[in-house]
Short mmCIF file of C-alpha atoms in Angstrom, two decimals:
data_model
loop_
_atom_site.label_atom_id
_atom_site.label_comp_id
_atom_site.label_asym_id
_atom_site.label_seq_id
_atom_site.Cartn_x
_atom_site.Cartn_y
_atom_site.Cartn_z
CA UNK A 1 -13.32 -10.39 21.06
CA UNK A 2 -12.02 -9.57 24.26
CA UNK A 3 -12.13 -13.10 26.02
CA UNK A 4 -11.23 -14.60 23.32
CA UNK A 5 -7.92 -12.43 22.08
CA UNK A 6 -7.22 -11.87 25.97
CA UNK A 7 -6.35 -14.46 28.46
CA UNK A 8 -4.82 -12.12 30.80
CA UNK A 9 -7.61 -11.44 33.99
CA UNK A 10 -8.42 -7.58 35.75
CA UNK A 11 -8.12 -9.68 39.44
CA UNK A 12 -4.63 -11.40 38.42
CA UNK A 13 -3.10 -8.09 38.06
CA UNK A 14 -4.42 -6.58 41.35
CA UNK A 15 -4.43 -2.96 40.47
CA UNK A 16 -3.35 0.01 38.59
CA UNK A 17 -4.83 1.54 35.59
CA UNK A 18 -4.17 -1.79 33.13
CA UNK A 19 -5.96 -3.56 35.60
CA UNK A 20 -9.30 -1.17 36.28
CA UNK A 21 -9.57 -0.80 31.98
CA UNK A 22 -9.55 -4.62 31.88
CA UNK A 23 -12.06 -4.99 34.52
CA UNK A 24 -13.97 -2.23 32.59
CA UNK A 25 -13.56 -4.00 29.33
CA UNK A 26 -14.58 -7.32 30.35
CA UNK A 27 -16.79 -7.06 33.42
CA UNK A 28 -18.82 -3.41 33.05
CA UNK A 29 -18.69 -2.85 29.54
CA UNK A 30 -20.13 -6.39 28.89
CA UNK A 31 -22.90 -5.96 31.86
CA UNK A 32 -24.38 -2.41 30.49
CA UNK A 33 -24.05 -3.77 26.94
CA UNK A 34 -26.14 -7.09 28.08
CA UNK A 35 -28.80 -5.03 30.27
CA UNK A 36 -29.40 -2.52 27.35
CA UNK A 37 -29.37 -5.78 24.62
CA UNK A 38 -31.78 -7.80 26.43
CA UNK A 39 -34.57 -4.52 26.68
CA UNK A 40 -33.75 -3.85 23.10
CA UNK A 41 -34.35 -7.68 21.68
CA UNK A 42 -37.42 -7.82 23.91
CA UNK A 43 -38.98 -4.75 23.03
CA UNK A 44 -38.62 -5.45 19.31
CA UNK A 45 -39.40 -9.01 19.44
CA UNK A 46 -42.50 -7.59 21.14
CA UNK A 47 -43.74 -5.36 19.00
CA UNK A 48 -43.26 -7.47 15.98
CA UNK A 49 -44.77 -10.36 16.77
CA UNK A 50 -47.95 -7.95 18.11
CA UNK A 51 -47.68 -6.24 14.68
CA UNK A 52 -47.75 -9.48 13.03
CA UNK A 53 -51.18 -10.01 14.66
CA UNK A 54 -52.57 -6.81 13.18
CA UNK A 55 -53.94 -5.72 9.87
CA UNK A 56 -52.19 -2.43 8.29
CA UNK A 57 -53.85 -0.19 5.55
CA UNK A 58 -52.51 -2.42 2.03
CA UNK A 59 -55.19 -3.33 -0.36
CA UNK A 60 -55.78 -5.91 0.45
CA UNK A 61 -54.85 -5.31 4.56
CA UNK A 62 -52.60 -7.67 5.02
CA UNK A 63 -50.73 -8.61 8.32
CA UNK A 64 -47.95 -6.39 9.68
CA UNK A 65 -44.22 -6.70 8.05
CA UNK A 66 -41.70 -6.11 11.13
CA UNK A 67 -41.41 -2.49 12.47
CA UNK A 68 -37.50 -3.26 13.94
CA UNK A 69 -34.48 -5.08 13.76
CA UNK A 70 -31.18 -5.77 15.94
CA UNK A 71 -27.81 -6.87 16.22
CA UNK A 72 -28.21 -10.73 15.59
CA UNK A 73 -27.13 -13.19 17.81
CA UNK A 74 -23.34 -14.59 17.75
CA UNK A 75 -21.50 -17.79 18.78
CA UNK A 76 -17.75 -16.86 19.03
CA UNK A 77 -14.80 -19.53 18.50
CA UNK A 78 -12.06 -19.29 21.04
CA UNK A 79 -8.58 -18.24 18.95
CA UNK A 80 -7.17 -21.75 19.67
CA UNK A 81 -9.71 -23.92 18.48
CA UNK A 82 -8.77 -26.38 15.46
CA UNK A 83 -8.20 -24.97 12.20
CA UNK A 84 -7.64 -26.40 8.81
CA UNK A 85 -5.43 -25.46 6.24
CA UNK A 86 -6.56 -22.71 5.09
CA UNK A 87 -7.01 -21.20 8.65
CA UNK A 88 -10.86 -21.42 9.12
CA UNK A 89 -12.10 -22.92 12.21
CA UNK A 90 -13.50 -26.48 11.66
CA UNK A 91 -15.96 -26.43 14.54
CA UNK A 92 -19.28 -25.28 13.78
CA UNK A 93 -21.94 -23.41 16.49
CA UNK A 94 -25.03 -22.00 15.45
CA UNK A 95 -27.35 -20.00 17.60
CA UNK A 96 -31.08 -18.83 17.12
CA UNK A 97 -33.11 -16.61 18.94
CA UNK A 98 -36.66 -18.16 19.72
CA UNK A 99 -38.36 -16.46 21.96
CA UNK A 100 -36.59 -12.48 22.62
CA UNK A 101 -38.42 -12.46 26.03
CA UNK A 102 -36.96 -15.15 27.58
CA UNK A 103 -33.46 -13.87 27.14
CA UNK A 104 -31.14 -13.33 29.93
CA UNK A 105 -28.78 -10.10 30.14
CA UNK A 106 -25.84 -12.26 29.88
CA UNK A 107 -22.97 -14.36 27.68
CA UNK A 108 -22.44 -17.78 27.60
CA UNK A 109 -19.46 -19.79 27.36
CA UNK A 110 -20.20 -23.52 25.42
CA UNK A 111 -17.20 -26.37 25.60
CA UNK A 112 -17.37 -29.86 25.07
CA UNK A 113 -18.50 -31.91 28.34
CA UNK A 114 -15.60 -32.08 30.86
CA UNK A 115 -16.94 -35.63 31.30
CA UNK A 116 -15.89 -37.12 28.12
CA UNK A 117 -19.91 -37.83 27.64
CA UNK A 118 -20.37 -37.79 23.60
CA UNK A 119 -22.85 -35.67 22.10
CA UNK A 120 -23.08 -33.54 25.29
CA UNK A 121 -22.34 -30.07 26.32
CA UNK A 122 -21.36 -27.79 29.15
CA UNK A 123 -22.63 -24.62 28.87
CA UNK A 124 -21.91 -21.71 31.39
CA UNK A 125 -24.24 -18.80 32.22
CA UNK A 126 -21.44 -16.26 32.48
CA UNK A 127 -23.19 -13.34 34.63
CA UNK A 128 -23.90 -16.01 37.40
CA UNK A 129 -22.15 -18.87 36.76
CA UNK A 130 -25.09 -21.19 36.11
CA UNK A 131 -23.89 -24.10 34.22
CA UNK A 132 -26.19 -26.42 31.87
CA UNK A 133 -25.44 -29.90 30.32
CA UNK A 134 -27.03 -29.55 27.01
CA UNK A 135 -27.52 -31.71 23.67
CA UNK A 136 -27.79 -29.93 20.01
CA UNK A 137 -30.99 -28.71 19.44
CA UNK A 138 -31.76 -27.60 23.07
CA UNK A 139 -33.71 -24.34 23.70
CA UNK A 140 -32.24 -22.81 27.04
CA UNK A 141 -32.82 -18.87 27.92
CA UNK A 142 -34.57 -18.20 24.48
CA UNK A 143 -32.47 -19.70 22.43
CA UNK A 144 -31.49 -22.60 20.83
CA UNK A 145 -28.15 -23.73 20.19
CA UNK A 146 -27.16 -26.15 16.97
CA UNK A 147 -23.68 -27.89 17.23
CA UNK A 148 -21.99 -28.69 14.25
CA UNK A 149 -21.84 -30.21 11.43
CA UNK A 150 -18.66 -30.58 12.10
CA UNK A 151 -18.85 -30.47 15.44
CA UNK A 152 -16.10 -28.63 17.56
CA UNK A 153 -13.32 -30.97 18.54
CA UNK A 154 -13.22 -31.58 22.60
CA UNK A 155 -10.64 -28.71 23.43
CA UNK A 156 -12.83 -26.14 21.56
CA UNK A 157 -14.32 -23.60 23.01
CA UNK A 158 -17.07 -20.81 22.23
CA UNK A 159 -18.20 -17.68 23.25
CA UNK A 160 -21.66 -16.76 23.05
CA UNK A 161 -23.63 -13.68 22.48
CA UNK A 162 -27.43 -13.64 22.10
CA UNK A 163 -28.07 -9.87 22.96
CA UNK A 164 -24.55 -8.67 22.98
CA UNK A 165 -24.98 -6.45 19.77
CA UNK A 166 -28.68 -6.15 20.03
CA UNK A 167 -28.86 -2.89 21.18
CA UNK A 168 -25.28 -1.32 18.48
CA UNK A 169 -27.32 -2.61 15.47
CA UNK A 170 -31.16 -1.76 16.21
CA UNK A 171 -32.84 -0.38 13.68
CA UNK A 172 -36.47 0.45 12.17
CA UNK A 173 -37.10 -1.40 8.91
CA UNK A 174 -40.72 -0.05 8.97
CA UNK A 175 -40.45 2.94 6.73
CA UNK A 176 -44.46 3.42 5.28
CA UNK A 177 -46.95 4.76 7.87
CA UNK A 178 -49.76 2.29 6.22
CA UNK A 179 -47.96 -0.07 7.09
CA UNK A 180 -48.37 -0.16 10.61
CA UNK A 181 -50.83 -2.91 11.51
CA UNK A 182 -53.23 -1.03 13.96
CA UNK A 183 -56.41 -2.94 13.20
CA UNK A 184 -57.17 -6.12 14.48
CA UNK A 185 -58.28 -9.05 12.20
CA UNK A 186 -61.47 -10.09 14.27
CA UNK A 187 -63.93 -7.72 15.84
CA UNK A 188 -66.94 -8.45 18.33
CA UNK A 189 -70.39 -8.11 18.10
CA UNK A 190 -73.19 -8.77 20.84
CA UNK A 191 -76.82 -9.98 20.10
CA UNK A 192 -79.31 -7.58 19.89
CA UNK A 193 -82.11 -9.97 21.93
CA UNK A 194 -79.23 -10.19 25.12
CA UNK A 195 -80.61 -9.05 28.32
CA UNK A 196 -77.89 -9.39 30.36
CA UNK A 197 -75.89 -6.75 31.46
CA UNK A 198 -72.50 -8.10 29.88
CA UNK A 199 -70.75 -6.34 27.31
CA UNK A 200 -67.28 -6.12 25.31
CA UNK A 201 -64.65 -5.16 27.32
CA UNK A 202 -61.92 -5.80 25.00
CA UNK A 203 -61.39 -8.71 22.52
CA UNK A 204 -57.37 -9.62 21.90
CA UNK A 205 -55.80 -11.58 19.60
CA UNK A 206 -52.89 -13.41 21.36
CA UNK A 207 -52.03 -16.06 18.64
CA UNK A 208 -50.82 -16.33 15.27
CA UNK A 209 -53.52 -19.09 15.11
CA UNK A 210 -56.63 -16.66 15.06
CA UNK A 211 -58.26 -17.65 11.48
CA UNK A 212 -60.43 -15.09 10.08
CA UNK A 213 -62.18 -17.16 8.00
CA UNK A 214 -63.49 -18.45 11.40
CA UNK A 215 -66.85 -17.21 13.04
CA UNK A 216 -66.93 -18.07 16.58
CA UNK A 217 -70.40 -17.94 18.25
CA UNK A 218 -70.86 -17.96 22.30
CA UNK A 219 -74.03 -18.68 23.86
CA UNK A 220 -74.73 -18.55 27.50
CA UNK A 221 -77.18 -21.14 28.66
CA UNK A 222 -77.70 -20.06 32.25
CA UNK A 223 -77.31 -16.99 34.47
CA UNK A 224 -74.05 -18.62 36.25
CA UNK A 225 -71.68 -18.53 33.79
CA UNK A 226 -72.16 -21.85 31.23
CA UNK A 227 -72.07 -21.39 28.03
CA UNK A 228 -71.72 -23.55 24.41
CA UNK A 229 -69.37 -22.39 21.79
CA UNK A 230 -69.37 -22.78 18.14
CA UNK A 231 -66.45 -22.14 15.52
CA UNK A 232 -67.78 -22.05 11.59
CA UNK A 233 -66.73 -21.60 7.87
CA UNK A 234 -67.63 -18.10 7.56
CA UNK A 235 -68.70 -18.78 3.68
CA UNK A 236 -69.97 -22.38 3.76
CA UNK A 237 -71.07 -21.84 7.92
CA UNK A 238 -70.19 -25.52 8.25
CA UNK A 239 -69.00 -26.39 11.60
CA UNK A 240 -65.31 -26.94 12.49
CA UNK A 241 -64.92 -27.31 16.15
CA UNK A 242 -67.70 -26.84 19.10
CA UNK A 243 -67.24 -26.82 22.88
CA UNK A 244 -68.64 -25.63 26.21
CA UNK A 245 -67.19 -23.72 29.34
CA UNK A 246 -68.51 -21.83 32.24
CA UNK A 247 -67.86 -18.33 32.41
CA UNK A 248 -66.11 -16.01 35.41
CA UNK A 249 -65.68 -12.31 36.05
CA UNK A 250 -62.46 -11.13 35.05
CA UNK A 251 -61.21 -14.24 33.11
CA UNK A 252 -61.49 -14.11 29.30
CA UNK A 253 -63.39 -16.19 26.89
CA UNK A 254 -60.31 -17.94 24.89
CA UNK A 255 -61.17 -19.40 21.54
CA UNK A 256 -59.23 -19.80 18.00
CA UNK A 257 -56.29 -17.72 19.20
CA UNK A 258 -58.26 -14.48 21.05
CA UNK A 259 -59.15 -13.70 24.38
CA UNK A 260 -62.61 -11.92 24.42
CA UNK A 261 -62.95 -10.36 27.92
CA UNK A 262 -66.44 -8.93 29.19
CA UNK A 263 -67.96 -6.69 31.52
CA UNK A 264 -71.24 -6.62 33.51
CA UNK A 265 -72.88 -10.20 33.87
CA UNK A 266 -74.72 -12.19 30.83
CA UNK A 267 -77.67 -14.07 31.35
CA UNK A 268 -79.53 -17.52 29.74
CA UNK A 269 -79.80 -16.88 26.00
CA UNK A 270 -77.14 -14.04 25.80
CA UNK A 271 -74.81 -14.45 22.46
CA UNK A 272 -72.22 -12.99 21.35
CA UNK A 273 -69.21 -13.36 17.89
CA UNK A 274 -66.84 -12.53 16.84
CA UNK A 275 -65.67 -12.80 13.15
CA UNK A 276 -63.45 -11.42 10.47
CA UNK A 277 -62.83 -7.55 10.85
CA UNK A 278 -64.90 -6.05 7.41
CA UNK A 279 -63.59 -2.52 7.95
CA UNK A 280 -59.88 -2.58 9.04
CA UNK A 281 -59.63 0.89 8.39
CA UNK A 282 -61.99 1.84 10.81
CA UNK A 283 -60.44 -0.42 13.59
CA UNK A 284 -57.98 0.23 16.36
CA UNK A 285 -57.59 -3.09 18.19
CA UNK A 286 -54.47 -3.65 17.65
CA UNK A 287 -53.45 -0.41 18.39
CA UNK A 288 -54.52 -0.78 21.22
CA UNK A 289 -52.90 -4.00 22.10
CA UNK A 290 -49.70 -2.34 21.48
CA UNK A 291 -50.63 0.52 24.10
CA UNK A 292 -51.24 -2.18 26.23
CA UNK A 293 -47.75 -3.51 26.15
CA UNK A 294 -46.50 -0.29 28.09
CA UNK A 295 -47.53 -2.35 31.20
CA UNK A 296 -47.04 -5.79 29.79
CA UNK A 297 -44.16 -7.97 32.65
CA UNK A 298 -42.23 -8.99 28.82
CA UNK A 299 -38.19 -8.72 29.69
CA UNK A 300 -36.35 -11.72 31.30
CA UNK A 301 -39.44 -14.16 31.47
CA UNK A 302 -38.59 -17.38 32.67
CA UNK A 303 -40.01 -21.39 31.33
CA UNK A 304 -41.59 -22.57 34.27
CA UNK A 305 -41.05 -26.15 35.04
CA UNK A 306 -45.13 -27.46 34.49
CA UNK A 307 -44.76 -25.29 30.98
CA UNK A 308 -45.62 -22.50 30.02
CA UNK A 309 -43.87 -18.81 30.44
CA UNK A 310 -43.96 -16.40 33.55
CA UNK A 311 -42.48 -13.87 35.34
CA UNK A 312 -40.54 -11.42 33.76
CA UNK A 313 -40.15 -6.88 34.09
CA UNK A 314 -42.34 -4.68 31.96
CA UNK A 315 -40.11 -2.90 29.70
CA UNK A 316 -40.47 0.49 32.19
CA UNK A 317 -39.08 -1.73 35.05
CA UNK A 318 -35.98 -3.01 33.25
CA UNK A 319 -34.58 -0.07 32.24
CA UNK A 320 -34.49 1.35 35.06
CA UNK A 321 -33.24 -1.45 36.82
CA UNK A 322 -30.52 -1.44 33.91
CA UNK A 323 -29.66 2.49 34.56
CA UNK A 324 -29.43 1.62 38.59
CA UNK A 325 -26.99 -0.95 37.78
CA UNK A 326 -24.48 1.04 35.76
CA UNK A 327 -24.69 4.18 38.03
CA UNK A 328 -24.10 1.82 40.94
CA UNK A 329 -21.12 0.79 38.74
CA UNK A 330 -20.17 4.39 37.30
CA UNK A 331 -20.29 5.21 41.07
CA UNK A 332 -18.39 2.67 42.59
CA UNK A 333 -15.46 3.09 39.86
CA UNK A 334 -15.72 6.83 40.53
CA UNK A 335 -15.16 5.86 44.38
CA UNK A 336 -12.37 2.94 43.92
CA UNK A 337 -10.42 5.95 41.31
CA UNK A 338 -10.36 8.49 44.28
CA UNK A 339 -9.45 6.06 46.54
CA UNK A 340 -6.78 4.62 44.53
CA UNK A 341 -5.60 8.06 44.03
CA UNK A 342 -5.62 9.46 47.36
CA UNK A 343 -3.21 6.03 47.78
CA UNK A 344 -1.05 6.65 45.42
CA UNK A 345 -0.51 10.38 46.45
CA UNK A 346 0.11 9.66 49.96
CA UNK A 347 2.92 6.68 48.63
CA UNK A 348 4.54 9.59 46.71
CA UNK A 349 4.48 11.67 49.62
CA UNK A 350 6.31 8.97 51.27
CA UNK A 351 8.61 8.46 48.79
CA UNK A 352 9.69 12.06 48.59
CA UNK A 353 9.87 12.27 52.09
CA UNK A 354 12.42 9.34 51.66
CA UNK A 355 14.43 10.54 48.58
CA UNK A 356 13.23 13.86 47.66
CA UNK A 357 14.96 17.23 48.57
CA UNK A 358 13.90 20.06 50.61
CA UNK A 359 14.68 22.80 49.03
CA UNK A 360 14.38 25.41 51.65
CA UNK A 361 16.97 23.17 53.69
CA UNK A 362 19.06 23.38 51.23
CA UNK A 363 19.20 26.90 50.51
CA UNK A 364 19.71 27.52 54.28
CA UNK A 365 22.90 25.35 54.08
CA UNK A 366 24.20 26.58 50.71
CA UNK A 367 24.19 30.49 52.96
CA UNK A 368 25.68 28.59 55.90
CA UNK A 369 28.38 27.15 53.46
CA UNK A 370 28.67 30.59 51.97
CA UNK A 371 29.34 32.44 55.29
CA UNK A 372 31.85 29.78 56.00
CA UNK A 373 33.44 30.44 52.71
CA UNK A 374 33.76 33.76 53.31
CA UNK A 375 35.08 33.71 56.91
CA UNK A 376 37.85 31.31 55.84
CA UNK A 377 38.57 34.07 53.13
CA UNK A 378 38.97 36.74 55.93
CA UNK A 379 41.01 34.11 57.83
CA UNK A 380 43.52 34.15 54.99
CA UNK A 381 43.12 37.69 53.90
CA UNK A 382 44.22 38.65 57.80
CA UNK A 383 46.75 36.06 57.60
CA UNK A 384 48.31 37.43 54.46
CA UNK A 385 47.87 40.91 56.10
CA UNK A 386 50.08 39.34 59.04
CA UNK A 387 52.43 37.55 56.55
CA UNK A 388 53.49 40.74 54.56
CA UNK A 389 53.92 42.95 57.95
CA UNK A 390 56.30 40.56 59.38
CA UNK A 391 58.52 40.67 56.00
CA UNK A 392 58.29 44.62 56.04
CA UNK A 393 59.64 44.44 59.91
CA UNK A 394 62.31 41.40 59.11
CA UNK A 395 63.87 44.15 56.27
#
C-alpha cells in the first residue's frame, strides 16, 4: 500500500514530476477513490437492506437475498510492525462495516495511544485530521473496529480502509429477475363503515421487525386525531401488545416496524389494518419504496449526539459533489502542470542564454575569420611576389 511501502512525502520533495505523481498517488487518487467508495457502499447497503424488507416471487415469497456486493473493508499493518518467525504480523485489527450510510469518504490511521493508556486507541480521520480515542469494540463512522487477539504491540501501526475498494470490487450477485423483492409483506385495508375522509397514502415498512403474522388494528376515537391501537395473532387473534396515540397530518402512524401514512382527515369510529400481504404477486410496495430512495438524504449520515441518525446527501447529491471535487482537482493539476512548465521553459531559456550558442553569431565570425584568412594569404602571396622580384633584380 502506498503509505505503508512509502515513507517518502509529495510536500518534502517540493516539486518536479516525482513529486506531483506522489501527491497524485497519495492525496487525489485516494480522495476520488474514497468519494466514489462511500456512494457505492451506501447505495448497495441501501438497496439491500430495502430488498431485505420485501417479498420476491419464490414459492413460498420469501424475503429478498442481496441484489449487490463490494470491495470489503480492510485494516492495513504498517511494514514495520512486529513479526514472528515466520514473517506474519502478530498484531491483529479487524474491521466491520455496520451501518454503509454512516461512512465517511475517508482512511483512517489506528496506533496504540501516544499516552501509554492500556487498552486504548488513537485513531486519526485522515481526510481531516479528526482524531478519536477509542476502545475495541467501538462503532465510530459506521464501523466498528476489533483489536486483537493479539493485540498490536505499542509501535504498531495500521492503515485503514472501509470504502477504499468499495467501488474496484462492486458487483451484482442478484442474477434471477423473481428474485427481486418488489412486494411488500404487509398491505392496508380501510373499514368499509369509515366516514371520514382519510385514506392510505402509503404504508412502509422501515424495520426488519415488521412480523407478518401480526394484524395491527387502528381505531380513531374522536375527530382530533386520538386513536387506540391493537397488535394480534393473526391465527389465534390473541392480543400481543395494545396502545393509544393521537394522530397529525403529515406524520405517520408507526407500529410493529411500518409507517402507515394517510391522507384526508378520519373521524370517531374510523378503522383501519394492516396485515400480512395474501397476494405478493400482485403487490408493488416495495417497489415502490425503492423508487422512493432516488430522493432519500442516505450518503455520509451522521450519529447525532441524543441518538439516533441524521443528516446525510441523497445519492444524486453526492455524486455530483464527488465529480465537482475531482474536476476541481483534474483542473487545478492541469493549471499547476502549465504553470510549472511555462517555469521550467523560461529557466531553460535562461540557461541557454547563459551557456548556449548563437549560431547565427557564430557563422558571422567563422566569415569574418575567413576573410581574415584570406587577406593574410594575399599578404603573403604579394609578399612572395615581392620576394622573388627582388632575387630576379639582385642576379
Amino acid at each position: 500500500d502506498r503509505r505503508v511501502a512509502l515513507d517518502v512525502d509529495a510536500h518534502e520533495l517540493g516539486g518536479g514530476a516525482v513529486a506531483g505523481l506522489l501527491r497524485f498517488q497519495n492525496e487525489d487518487l485516494v480522495d476520488a477513490r474514497t468519494q466514489l467508495g462511500q456512494l457505492a457502499a451506501a447505495l448497495s447497503g441501501k438497496v439491500n437492506e430495502q430488498q431485505a424488507l420485501g417479498l420476491d416471487l419464490s414459492n413460498p415469497a420469501g424475503s429478498g437475498a442481496p441484489m449487490f456486493a463490494v470491495g470489503a473493508a480492510r485494516a492495513i499493518p504498517n511494514a514495520h510492525n512486529a513479526v514472528d518467525g515466520s514473517g506474519q504480523f502478530i498484531g491483529q485489527v479487524s474491521l466491520t462495516v455496520t451501518d454503509a450510510t454512516q461512512l465517511r469518504a475517508s482512511e483512517y490511521s489506528l496506533q496504540a495511544d501516544p499516552g501509554g493508556a492500556p487498552g486504548v486507541w488513537q485513531l486519526t480521520r485522515l481526510s481531516d485530521g479528526v482524531v478519536h480515542n477509542i476502545a475495541s469494540g467501538d462503532v465510530l463512522d459506521g464501523m466498528r473496529l476489533d483489536i486483537g487477539p493479539p493485540a498490536p504491540g505499542a509501535t504498531d501501526r495500521f492503515l485503514l480502509q472501509p470504502v477504499t475498494r468499495a467501488a474496484n470490487d462492486m458487483r451484482r450477485v442478484l442474477d434471477n429477475v423473481n428474485g427481486i423483492a418488489a412486494a411488500s409483506p404487509l398491505s392496508a385495508a380501510t373499514a368499509s363503515t369509515n366516514t371520514g375522509t382519510a385514506s392510505v397514502a402509503a404504508l412502509r415498512v422501515v424495520s426488519s421487525i415488521a412480523d407478518p403474522q401480526l394484524v395491527a388494528s387502528i381505531s380513531f376515537s374522536n375527530d382530533s386525531g386520538d386513536y387506540s391501537w391493537e397488535l394480534r395473532d393473526r391465527v389465534t387473534d390473541a392480543l400481543q401488545s395494545s396502545g393509544v396515540g393521537t394522530w397529525t397530518a403529515g406524520t405517520p402512524l408507526s407500529l410493529n416496524g411500518f409507517e402507515l401514512e394517510l391522507n384526508g382527515v378520519p373521524r370517531s369510529g374510523d378503522a383501519f389494518s394492516v396485515g400480512k400481504t395474501q397476494y405478493p404477486a400482485s403487490n408493488n410496495g416495495n417497489a415502490l419504496a425503492f423508487t422512493a430512495l432516488r430522493d432519500a438524504a442516505f450518503v455520509g449520515r451522521v450519529a447525532l449526539s441524543g441518538g439516533g441518525v441524521g443528516g446525510g446527501n441523497t445519492i444524486t447529491d453526492a455524486y455530483a459533489s464527488a465529480m465537482s471535487s475531482i474536476g476541481v482537482r483534474v483542473q487545478s493539476a492541469a493549471s499547476a502542470a502549465q504553470i510549472s512548465g511555462a517555469v521550467a521553459d523560461q529557466a531553460q531559456t535562461t540557461l541557454s542564454s547563459k551557456t548556449g550558442v548563437n549560431l547565427d553569431e557564430e557563422a558571422a565570425r567563422l566569415i569574418q575569420y575567413q576573410q581574415s584568412y584570406q587577406a593574410a594569404a594575399k599578404i603573403l602571396q604579394i609578399a612572395q611576389t615581392v620576394f622573388d622580384t627582388l632575387l630576379d633584380a639582385a642576379r
